[in-house]
Tab-separated table of C-alpha atoms in Angstrom:
chain	number	residue	atom	x	y	z
A	85	MET	CA	46.145	23.825	-87.580
A	86	LYS	CA	44.987	20.266	-86.856
A	87	ARG	CA	41.461	21.434	-86.012
A	88	ILE	CA	41.242	23.338	-89.303
A	89	LEU	CA	42.393	20.249	-91.217
A	90	ASP	CA	39.844	18.143	-89.302
A	91	GLN	CA	37.089	20.569	-90.302
A	92	ILE	CA	38.198	20.534	-93.942
A	93	GLU	CA	38.350	16.733	-93.872
A	94	LEU	CA	34.826	16.401	-92.454
A	95	PHE	CA	33.476	18.946	-94.939
A	96	LEU	CA	35.039	17.050	-97.860
A	97	LEU	CA	33.637	13.721	-96.629
A	98	CYS	CA	30.160	15.230	-96.282
A	99	PHE	CA	30.458	16.834	-99.714
A	100	THR	CA	31.596	13.534	-101.259
A	101	VAL	CA	28.730	11.496	-99.857
A	102	PHE	CA	26.264	14.285	-100.740
A	103	ALA	CA	27.509	14.427	-104.346
A	104	ILE	CA	27.492	10.651	-104.941
A	105	PRO	CA	23.740	10.480	-105.739
A	106	ILE	CA	23.753	13.756	-107.691
A	107	HIS	CA	26.923	14.011	-109.789
A	108	ILE	CA	29.497	11.273	-109.195
A	109	LYS	CA	32.243	12.897	-111.292
A	110	VAL	CA	32.446	15.877	-108.918
A	111	THR	CA	33.621	13.510	-106.191
A	112	SER	CA	36.976	13.087	-107.977
A	113	VAL	CA	37.958	16.558	-106.760
A	114	SER	CA	36.910	15.992	-103.144
A	115	ILE	CA	38.584	12.557	-103.033
A	116	ALA	CA	41.860	14.053	-104.278
A	117	LEU	CA	41.634	16.828	-101.652
A	118	LEU	CA	40.880	14.272	-98.921
A	119	LEU	CA	44.080	12.455	-99.840
A	120	VAL	CA	46.019	15.741	-99.592
A	121	VAL	CA	44.517	16.458	-96.155
A	122	ALA	CA	45.395	12.935	-95.012
A	123	PHE	CA	49.089	13.554	-95.708
A	124	LEU	CA	49.071	17.100	-94.308
A	125	LYS	CA	48.227	15.802	-90.825
A	126	LYS	CA	51.568	14.778	-89.336
A	127	GLU	CA	49.981	12.545	-86.695
A	128	ASN	CA	48.852	10.209	-89.509
A	129	TYR	CA	52.363	9.199	-90.559
A	130	GLN	CA	52.857	6.766	-87.701
A	131	GLU	CA	49.538	5.115	-88.565
A	132	PHE	CA	50.488	4.949	-92.250
A	133	ALA	CA	53.846	3.398	-91.380
A	134	GLY	CA	52.119	0.469	-89.723
A	135	LEU	CA	49.540	-0.199	-92.430
A	136	TYR	CA	51.510	-3.145	-93.795
A	137	LYS	CA	50.694	-4.914	-90.500
A	138	ASN	CA	46.989	-3.945	-90.513
A	139	PRO	CA	44.977	-6.961	-91.804
A	140	LYS	CA	41.824	-4.883	-92.363
A	141	PHE	CA	43.682	-2.434	-94.594
A	142	LEU	CA	45.465	-5.192	-96.517
A	143	ILE	CA	42.234	-7.087	-97.224
A	144	LEU	CA	40.470	-3.904	-98.389
A	145	ILE	CA	43.213	-3.042	-100.892
A	146	LEU	CA	43.843	-6.624	-102.081
A	147	PRO	CA	41.368	-6.454	-105.024
A	148	TYR	CA	43.161	-3.336	-106.300
A	149	PHE	CA	46.441	-5.221	-106.513
A	150	MET	CA	44.666	-8.015	-108.372
A	151	PHE	CA	43.856	-5.414	-111.050
A	152	LEU	CA	47.537	-4.416	-111.187
A	153	LEU	CA	48.695	-8.033	-111.435
A	154	GLY	CA	46.049	-8.635	-114.107
A	155	MET	CA	47.875	-6.117	-116.300
A	156	LEU	CA	50.615	-8.730	-116.737
A	157	ASN	CA	48.049	-11.033	-118.343
A	158	THR	CA	46.277	-8.613	-120.687
A	159	ARG	CA	46.648	-7.998	-124.417
A	160	HIS	CA	44.647	-4.752	-124.433
A	161	VAL	CA	46.843	-2.545	-122.249
A	162	THR	CA	44.902	0.681	-122.846
A	163	ASP	CA	41.639	-0.940	-121.706
A	164	GLY	CA	43.473	-2.395	-118.718
A	165	ILE	CA	44.793	1.026	-117.675
A	166	ILE	CA	41.243	2.413	-117.832
A	167	GLN	CA	40.054	-0.399	-115.561
A	168	VAL	CA	42.850	0.269	-113.072
A	169	GLU	CA	41.935	3.966	-113.011
A	170	ILE	CA	38.271	3.126	-112.351
A	171	VAL	CA	39.109	0.988	-109.309
A	172	THR	CA	41.625	3.394	-107.744
A	173	SER	CA	39.033	4.035	-105.017
A	174	LEU	CA	39.845	0.550	-103.685
A	175	LEU	CA	43.237	1.961	-102.639
A	176	LEU	CA	42.363	5.591	-101.850
A	177	PHE	CA	39.422	5.204	-99.459
A	178	PRO	CA	41.195	2.813	-97.047
A	179	ILE	CA	43.986	5.435	-96.831
A	180	ILE	CA	41.469	8.289	-96.401
A	181	PHE	CA	39.545	6.519	-93.626
A	182	THR	CA	42.728	5.410	-91.901
A	183	ALA	CA	43.686	9.096	-91.709
A	184	TYR	CA	40.142	9.957	-90.626
A	185	LYS	CA	40.674	8.064	-87.352
A	186	SER	CA	42.633	11.069	-86.039
A	187	ASN	CA	39.676	13.431	-86.605
A	188	THR	CA	38.419	14.658	-83.217
A	189	LEU	CA	35.378	16.730	-84.239
A	190	LYS	CA	31.982	15.969	-82.736
A	191	TYR	CA	28.970	14.640	-84.670
A	192	ARG	CA	31.115	13.263	-87.482
A	193	ALA	CA	29.027	10.150	-88.096
A	194	GLU	CA	25.758	12.050	-87.761
A	195	LEU	CA	26.797	14.545	-90.418
A	196	ILE	CA	28.186	12.000	-92.880
A	197	GLN	CA	25.074	9.783	-92.686
A	198	SER	CA	22.718	12.756	-92.904
A	199	PHE	CA	24.439	14.183	-95.971
A	200	LEU	CA	23.874	10.964	-97.936
A	201	ILE	CA	20.154	11.199	-97.173
A	202	LEU	CA	20.193	14.894	-98.085
A	203	GLY	CA	21.905	14.068	-101.388
A	204	VAL	CA	19.217	11.488	-102.193
A	205	LEU	CA	16.465	14.017	-101.441
A	206	VAL	CA	18.081	16.632	-103.678
A	207	ALA	CA	18.394	14.013	-106.445
A	208	TYR	CA	14.663	13.280	-106.062
A	209	LEU	CA	13.786	16.963	-106.323
A	210	VAL	CA	15.901	17.281	-109.485
A	211	CYS	CA	14.138	14.289	-111.056
A	212	LEU	CA	10.736	15.717	-110.134
A	213	SER	CA	11.660	19.164	-111.481
A	214	VAL	CA	12.148	17.581	-114.920
A	215	ALA	CA	9.338	15.004	-114.784
A	216	ILE	CA	6.521	17.355	-113.730
A	217	PRO	CA	6.901	19.802	-116.693
A	218	ALA	CA	7.315	16.801	-119.020
A	219	TYR	CA	4.047	15.321	-117.732
A	220	ILE	CA	2.237	18.638	-118.136
A	221	ASN	CA	3.374	18.788	-121.770
A	222	THR	CA	2.868	15.146	-122.744
A	223	LYS	CA	0.321	13.760	-120.245
A	224	ASP	CA	2.498	10.634	-120.243
A	225	PHE	CA	2.565	9.165	-116.715
A	226	ASN	CA	5.628	7.090	-117.615
A	227	VAL	CA	7.853	10.182	-117.186
A	228	PHE	CA	7.638	9.511	-113.431
A	229	PHE	CA	9.204	6.050	-113.750
A	230	TYR	CA	12.463	4.293	-114.545
A	231	GLN	CA	14.892	5.782	-117.099
A	232	LEU	CA	12.606	8.651	-118.129
A	233	PHE	CA	12.475	9.766	-114.484
A	234	SER	CA	16.111	9.351	-113.413
A	235	GLY	CA	17.850	10.035	-116.749
A	236	VAL	CA	18.547	13.664	-115.897
A	237	ILE	CA	20.972	12.428	-113.200
A	238	LYS	CA	21.987	8.808	-113.943
A	239	GLY	CA	20.615	5.345	-114.609
A	240	PRO	CA	17.777	4.211	-112.318
A	241	HIS	CA	19.666	1.112	-111.154
A	242	HIS	CA	22.646	3.118	-109.950
A	243	LEU	CA	20.564	5.818	-108.293
A	244	SER	CA	18.516	3.181	-106.493
A	245	TYR	CA	21.660	1.934	-104.643
A	246	TYR	CA	21.816	5.166	-102.691
A	247	VAL	CA	18.079	5.337	-102.073
A	248	VAL	CA	17.832	1.840	-100.592
A	249	PHE	CA	20.860	2.404	-98.338
A	250	SER	CA	19.429	5.744	-97.181
A	251	ILE	CA	16.299	3.850	-96.178
A	252	ALA	CA	18.484	1.340	-94.308
A	253	ILE	CA	20.215	4.196	-92.444
A	254	LEU	CA	16.872	5.767	-91.506
A	255	ILE	CA	15.455	2.433	-90.318
A	256	SER	CA	18.607	1.694	-88.315
A	257	SER	CA	18.418	5.149	-86.755
A	258	LEU	CA	14.702	4.754	-86.057
A	259	ILE	CA	15.355	1.694	-83.889
A	260	ASN	CA	18.237	3.520	-82.189
A	261	LYS	CA	21.135	1.605	-83.747
A	262	THR	CA	22.750	4.280	-85.917
A	263	PRO	CA	23.401	7.955	-85.086
A	264	LEU	CA	21.800	10.721	-87.110
A	265	ILE	CA	21.640	14.425	-86.285
A	266	TYR	CA	19.497	14.718	-83.172
A	267	ASN	CA	18.170	11.253	-82.387
A	268	GLY	CA	15.435	12.470	-80.035
A	269	LYS	CA	11.798	11.322	-80.011
A	270	LYS	CA	10.736	14.480	-81.841
A	271	MET	CA	12.602	13.212	-84.906
A	272	VAL	CA	10.633	9.960	-85.194
A	273	GLY	CA	7.931	11.571	-87.314
A	274	LEU	CA	10.489	13.167	-89.628
A	275	LYS	CA	12.359	9.880	-90.075
A	276	LEU	CA	9.135	8.044	-90.905
A	277	ALA	CA	8.290	10.771	-93.423
A	278	LEU	CA	11.750	10.463	-95.007
A	279	ILE	CA	11.398	6.674	-95.232
A	280	PHE	CA	8.046	7.188	-96.958
A	281	VAL	CA	9.524	9.680	-99.471
A	282	CYS	CA	12.530	7.454	-100.194
A	283	THR	CA	10.216	4.454	-100.625
A	284	VAL	CA	8.136	6.300	-103.216
A	285	PHE	CA	11.354	7.388	-104.970
A	286	LEU	CA	12.633	3.805	-105.006
A	287	PHE	CA	9.486	2.447	-106.615
A	288	GLN	CA	9.529	5.245	-109.183
A	289	LEU	CA	13.052	4.186	-110.148
A	290	SER	CA	11.583	0.695	-110.733
A	291	SER	CA	14.866	-1.141	-110.207
A	292	LYS	CA	13.886	-4.754	-109.615
A	293	ALA	CA	16.928	-5.665	-107.518
A	294	THR	CA	16.705	-2.786	-105.061
A	295	ILE	CA	12.921	-3.082	-104.679
A	296	LEU	CA	13.393	-6.722	-103.667
A	297	LEU	CA	16.173	-5.587	-101.324
A	298	TYR	CA	13.880	-2.984	-99.815
A	299	LEU	CA	11.117	-5.527	-99.136
A	300	ALA	CA	13.638	-7.887	-97.517
A	301	ILE	CA	15.035	-5.094	-95.303
A	302	VAL	CA	11.572	-3.962	-94.194
A	303	GLY	CA	10.495	-7.545	-93.481
A	304	PHE	CA	13.623	-8.275	-91.451
A	305	THR	CA	13.329	-5.013	-89.500
A	306	PHE	CA	9.686	-5.740	-88.676
A	307	ILE	CA	10.493	-9.200	-87.287
A	308	TYR	CA	13.629	-8.013	-85.463
A	309	SER	CA	12.095	-4.917	-83.862
A	310	VAL	CA	8.997	-6.786	-82.649
A	311	ALA	CA	11.022	-9.783	-81.383
A	312	LYS	CA	13.414	-7.479	-79.487
A	313	LYS	CA	10.471	-5.354	-78.281
A	314	ILE	CA	12.109	-2.259	-79.762
A	315	VAL	CA	8.842	-1.270	-81.420
A	316	SER	CA	5.384	-2.173	-80.156
A	317	LEU	CA	2.902	-3.993	-82.361
A	318	LYS	CA	0.665	-0.904	-82.273
A	319	ILE	CA	3.345	0.932	-84.285
A	320	ALA	CA	4.877	-1.958	-86.227
A	321	VAL	CA	1.665	-3.369	-87.708
A	322	PRO	CA	0.378	-0.060	-89.166
A	323	ALA	CA	3.873	0.601	-90.546
A	324	ILE	CA	4.064	-2.750	-92.316
A	325	VAL	CA	0.492	-2.328	-93.609
A	326	LEU	CA	1.501	1.052	-95.074
A	327	VAL	CA	4.488	-0.580	-96.804
A	328	VAL	CA	2.237	-3.303	-98.253
A	329	ILE	CA	-0.208	-0.684	-99.542
A	330	LEU	CA	2.635	1.317	-101.106
A	331	ALA	CA	4.097	-1.796	-102.711
A	332	ALA	CA	0.710	-2.887	-104.045
A	333	ALA	CA	0.076	0.585	-105.480
A	334	ALA	CA	3.525	0.621	-107.106
A	335	PHE	CA	3.173	-2.864	-108.590
A	336	SER	CA	-0.178	-1.873	-110.072
A	337	THR	CA	1.405	0.890	-112.168
A	338	PRO	CA	1.999	-0.231	-115.783
A	339	LYS	CA	5.770	0.375	-115.832
A	340	VAL	CA	6.603	-1.452	-112.584
A	341	HIS	CA	4.125	-4.247	-113.312
A	342	LEU	CA	5.598	-4.818	-116.782
A	343	ARG	CA	9.194	-4.930	-115.526
A	344	PHE	CA	8.428	-7.423	-112.764
A	345	SER	CA	6.221	-9.560	-115.030
A	346	LYS	CA	9.141	-9.943	-117.448
A	347	PHE	CA	11.485	-10.598	-114.533
A	348	PHE	CA	9.369	-13.412	-113.071
A	349	SER	CA	8.832	-14.899	-116.526
A	350	ALA	CA	12.586	-14.944	-117.177
A	351	VAL	CA	13.294	-16.513	-113.775
A	352	GLU	CA	10.645	-19.212	-114.288
A	353	ASN	CA	12.227	-20.105	-117.646
A	354	ARG	CA	15.849	-19.707	-116.538
A	355	GLU	CA	16.764	-23.172	-117.828
A	356	GLU	CA	15.653	-22.129	-121.312
A	357	VAL	CA	16.999	-18.597	-121.639
A	358	ASP	CA	16.054	-16.977	-124.932
A	359	LEU	CA	19.470	-16.056	-126.269
A	360	LYS	CA	17.897	-13.769	-128.863
A	361	SER	CA	15.888	-11.792	-126.296
A	362	GLN	CA	16.852	-8.204	-125.497
A	363	GLU	CA	14.845	-8.075	-122.242
A	364	SER	CA	17.088	-6.986	-119.351
A	365	THR	CA	16.712	-10.094	-117.144
A	366	ALA	CA	17.213	-12.460	-120.094
A	367	LEU	CA	20.305	-10.490	-121.143
A	368	ARG	CA	21.762	-10.755	-117.631
A	369	MET	CA	21.157	-14.502	-117.531
A	370	ALA	CA	22.821	-14.904	-120.902
A	371	ALA	CA	25.792	-12.828	-119.706
A	372	PHE	CA	26.041	-14.930	-116.545
A	373	LYS	CA	26.136	-18.150	-118.588
A	374	ALA	CA	28.805	-16.664	-120.841
A	375	GLY	CA	30.851	-15.544	-117.836
A	376	THR	CA	30.794	-18.977	-116.218
A	377	GLY	CA	31.772	-20.498	-119.553
A	378	ILE	CA	34.844	-18.241	-119.795
A	379	ILE	CA	35.754	-19.011	-116.166
A	380	LYS	CA	35.992	-22.732	-116.948
A	381	GLU	CA	38.556	-21.948	-119.632
A	382	ASN	CA	40.562	-19.433	-117.539
A	383	PHE	CA	40.103	-20.709	-113.992
A	384	TRP	CA	43.431	-19.869	-112.368
A	385	PHE	CA	44.492	-16.471	-113.698
A	386	GLY	CA	41.517	-15.174	-115.683
A	387	VAL	CA	41.711	-13.332	-118.994
A	388	GLY	CA	43.478	-10.219	-117.706
A	389	THR	CA	42.422	-6.772	-116.519
A	390	GLY	CA	41.750	-5.303	-119.964
A	391	ASP	CA	40.510	-8.315	-121.941
A	392	MET	CA	37.159	-9.246	-120.390
A	393	ALA	CA	34.928	-7.296	-122.805
A	394	TYR	CA	36.668	-8.858	-125.817
A	395	HIS	CA	36.358	-12.411	-124.468
A	396	MET	CA	32.682	-11.852	-123.620
A	397	SER	CA	31.975	-10.506	-127.103
A	398	ASP	CA	33.777	-13.459	-128.739
A	399	TYR	CA	31.837	-15.917	-126.577
A	400	TYR	CA	28.509	-14.292	-127.512
A	401	LYS	CA	29.387	-14.459	-131.200
A	402	GLU	CA	30.648	-18.041	-131.145
A	403	ASN	CA	27.632	-19.323	-129.191
A	404	ASN	CA	24.994	-17.218	-131.014
A	405	TYR	CA	24.013	-15.102	-127.976
A	406	GLN	CA	22.395	-12.526	-130.243
A	407	GLY	CA	20.808	-10.193	-127.675
A	408	ALA	CA	23.898	-10.038	-125.452
A	409	TYR	CA	26.185	-9.572	-128.477
A	410	ILE	CA	24.129	-6.650	-129.801
A	411	HIS	CA	24.205	-4.851	-126.423
A	412	HIS	CA	27.780	-5.873	-125.446
A	413	ILE	CA	26.457	-6.988	-122.057
A	414	SER	CA	28.947	-7.353	-119.199
A	415	PRO	CA	28.465	-10.179	-116.638
A	416	HIS	CA	26.286	-8.012	-114.332
A	417	ASN	CA	27.708	-10.032	-111.470
A	418	GLN	CA	30.812	-8.738	-109.717
A	419	PHE	CA	31.820	-12.163	-108.416
A	420	VAL	CA	31.727	-13.575	-111.959
A	421	ARG	CA	33.398	-10.431	-113.356
A	422	SER	CA	36.330	-10.700	-110.914
A	423	PHE	CA	36.630	-14.437	-111.616
A	424	VAL	CA	36.694	-13.831	-115.389
A	425	MET	CA	39.279	-11.033	-115.149
A	426	HIS	CA	41.607	-12.368	-112.451
A	427	GLY	CA	40.779	-16.031	-111.973
A	428	VAL	CA	40.155	-17.780	-108.690
A	429	PHE	CA	42.517	-15.448	-106.799
A	430	GLY	CA	40.580	-12.378	-107.945
A	431	PHE	CA	37.358	-14.036	-106.838
A	432	LEU	CA	38.831	-14.885	-103.434
A	433	SER	CA	40.037	-11.298	-102.967
A	434	ILE	CA	36.403	-10.140	-103.248
A	435	VAL	CA	35.193	-12.899	-100.925
A	436	ALA	CA	37.857	-11.862	-98.392
A	437	MET	CA	36.384	-8.336	-98.217
A	438	PHE	CA	32.950	-9.733	-97.410
A	439	VAL	CA	34.366	-12.121	-94.805
A	440	LEU	CA	36.054	-9.106	-93.178
A	441	MET	CA	32.825	-7.066	-93.222
A	442	ILE	CA	30.828	-9.946	-91.723
A	443	TYR	CA	33.492	-10.472	-89.031
A	444	VAL	CA	33.463	-6.786	-88.020
A	445	ALA	CA	29.647	-6.646	-88.104
A	446	ILE	CA	29.339	-9.663	-85.779
A	447	LYS	CA	32.168	-8.583	-83.475
A	448	GLU	CA	30.814	-5.045	-83.038
A	449	LYS	CA	27.127	-6.084	-83.232
A	450	HIS	CA	26.911	-3.458	-85.949
A	451	PHE	CA	23.347	-3.288	-87.262
A	452	LEU	CA	24.041	-0.880	-90.143
A	453	LEU	CA	27.118	-2.815	-91.299
A	454	MET	CA	24.998	-5.977	-91.384
A	455	PHE	CA	22.541	-4.131	-93.620
A	456	TRP	CA	25.448	-2.940	-95.778
A	457	VAL	CA	26.843	-6.483	-96.151
A	458	PHE	CA	23.416	-7.835	-97.118
A	459	ILE	CA	22.821	-5.031	-99.632
A	460	MET	CA	26.262	-5.377	-101.203
A	461	ILE	CA	26.187	-9.180	-101.470
A	462	PHE	CA	22.857	-8.849	-103.256
A	463	LEU	CA	24.080	-6.069	-105.573
A	464	PHE	CA	27.363	-7.871	-106.311
A	465	ASN	CA	25.239	-10.721	-107.670
A	466	VAL	CA	23.262	-8.521	-110.071
A	467	GLU	CA	25.616	-5.628	-110.928
A	468	ASP	CA	29.238	-4.949	-111.906
A	469	ILE	CA	29.722	-2.772	-108.817
A	470	LEU	CA	33.503	-2.445	-109.252
A	471	GLY	CA	33.218	-1.818	-112.978
A	472	ILE	CA	31.323	1.471	-112.813
A	473	GLN	CA	32.196	4.732	-111.069
A	474	ASP	CA	28.715	4.968	-109.520
A	475	GLY	CA	29.222	1.617	-107.858
A	476	ILE	CA	32.845	1.567	-106.830
A	477	ILE	CA	33.025	5.003	-105.170
A	478	PHE	CA	29.883	4.260	-103.156
A	479	PHE	CA	31.104	0.770	-102.219
A	480	CYS	CA	34.614	1.853	-101.270
A	481	PHE	CA	33.431	4.892	-99.301
A	482	TYR	CA	31.067	3.028	-97.010
A	483	THR	CA	32.999	-0.233	-96.794
A	484	SER	CA	36.177	1.590	-95.708
A	485	TYR	CA	34.209	3.883	-93.399
A	486	LEU	CA	32.226	1.156	-91.624
A	487	VAL	CA	35.061	-1.386	-91.406
A	488	LEU	CA	37.867	0.964	-90.327
A	489	ASN	CA	35.706	3.129	-88.031
A	490	PRO	CA	32.983	0.757	-86.821
A	491	LYS	CA	32.462	2.204	-83.346
A	492	GLU	CA	31.785	5.702	-84.687
A	493	THR	CA	28.668	4.597	-86.553
A	494	LEU	CA	27.187	2.751	-83.567
A	495	ILE	CA	24.881	3.829	-80.761
A	496	ARG	CA	26.010	1.875	-77.762
A	497	GLN	CA	23.193	0.832	-75.480
A	498	LYS	CA	23.898	1.958	-71.942
A	499	PRO	CA	23.659	-0.901	-69.460
A	500	GLN	CA	20.862	-0.520	-66.965
A	501	SER	CA	22.054	0.373	-63.499
A	502	VAL	CA	21.424	-2.312	-60.887
A	503	GLU	CA	20.693	-1.224	-57.323
A	504	LYS	CA	23.021	-2.780	-54.805
A	505	PRO	CA	21.236	-4.633	-52.013
A	506	ASP	CA	21.300	-3.024	-48.581
A	507	ILE	CA	23.400	-5.351	-46.454
A	508	SER	CA	24.104	-2.898	-43.628
A	509	SER	CA	21.530	-4.533	-41.392
């Protein structure tokens, strides 16, 4: 019976991570079934009984309880309940991956990682299947970029999260740090091809944040792999040249060039943000300024779980933030969002999760978890990751998985055998 439940559990985890890039709402069913499986396995009850003494578990679920406590400080109860429902993954995934520790099947990590990459590839094929006929009919090359390209599935920003992390997994596997199905030398060519495809997909999505993340990850990997002599210069240099050529080609396309031109212009003039502008970077900067303004007025306990949108809207109106008011822009910064909603304690609960991730990554020398921490810190500064289903399910899945089961997603380097000296003479 246990083996059958283990198989069902692994299937549901693979299905969940596969569905995240394609249709996030479907994951609600698999997450609910994973919770059922967790409580059907009797051997999990002893582990569950000791969770109140498990610091990792307590830190991972702490932000969820900040949302519950924030309900005591909210005027808009219905909106607060919706927010609590959205962040339920903060509680469920630590339970699911605590139960997962008892799973004894082979190739668990390989399958879970591979199914995320497979999900990204299927998402790309779906986007292409819509964009190609549209291009044939309209001759408009823009159908291969940004919202026009990804709209059939979800927003380009959200979809790009999964693409950039898939690239990180492939890179980590390529330098023999993370297990994927069959890590032999024959797979090197396939992994390089997948990195190339995912890179093209990422630039087509034209998300500024994740493209910058991608360039940082590639640059770091190049320096690390050459310094550690994991990859020879004969391989590393052509690879980095190919990335530069791809990036240059992407930046030369009108859509990507326009988005980054506006981005750099907004950053250069960040001290004089045009509060009437409806350009995305200017809107985010305006929202950030509004968020920090609200924090100063509600430092200790925040405005409550359900009241943030109303306070932001009032602030925009009172301070003549026309563009942000028209679009009802949220902070687009999870650290600011948590601070606004739940005060300094809500902010510290988020910081505590990152401190935990960094601690585990350093302790286990976990290359992929280090990538994950870097990616998430970056995204938390430019997105409301815990405010959208696309963000929170992805974040909670991999954070709980990598923190609670760190050794599973590692390839341990075998120590070289040392010949004992012959002392018989």
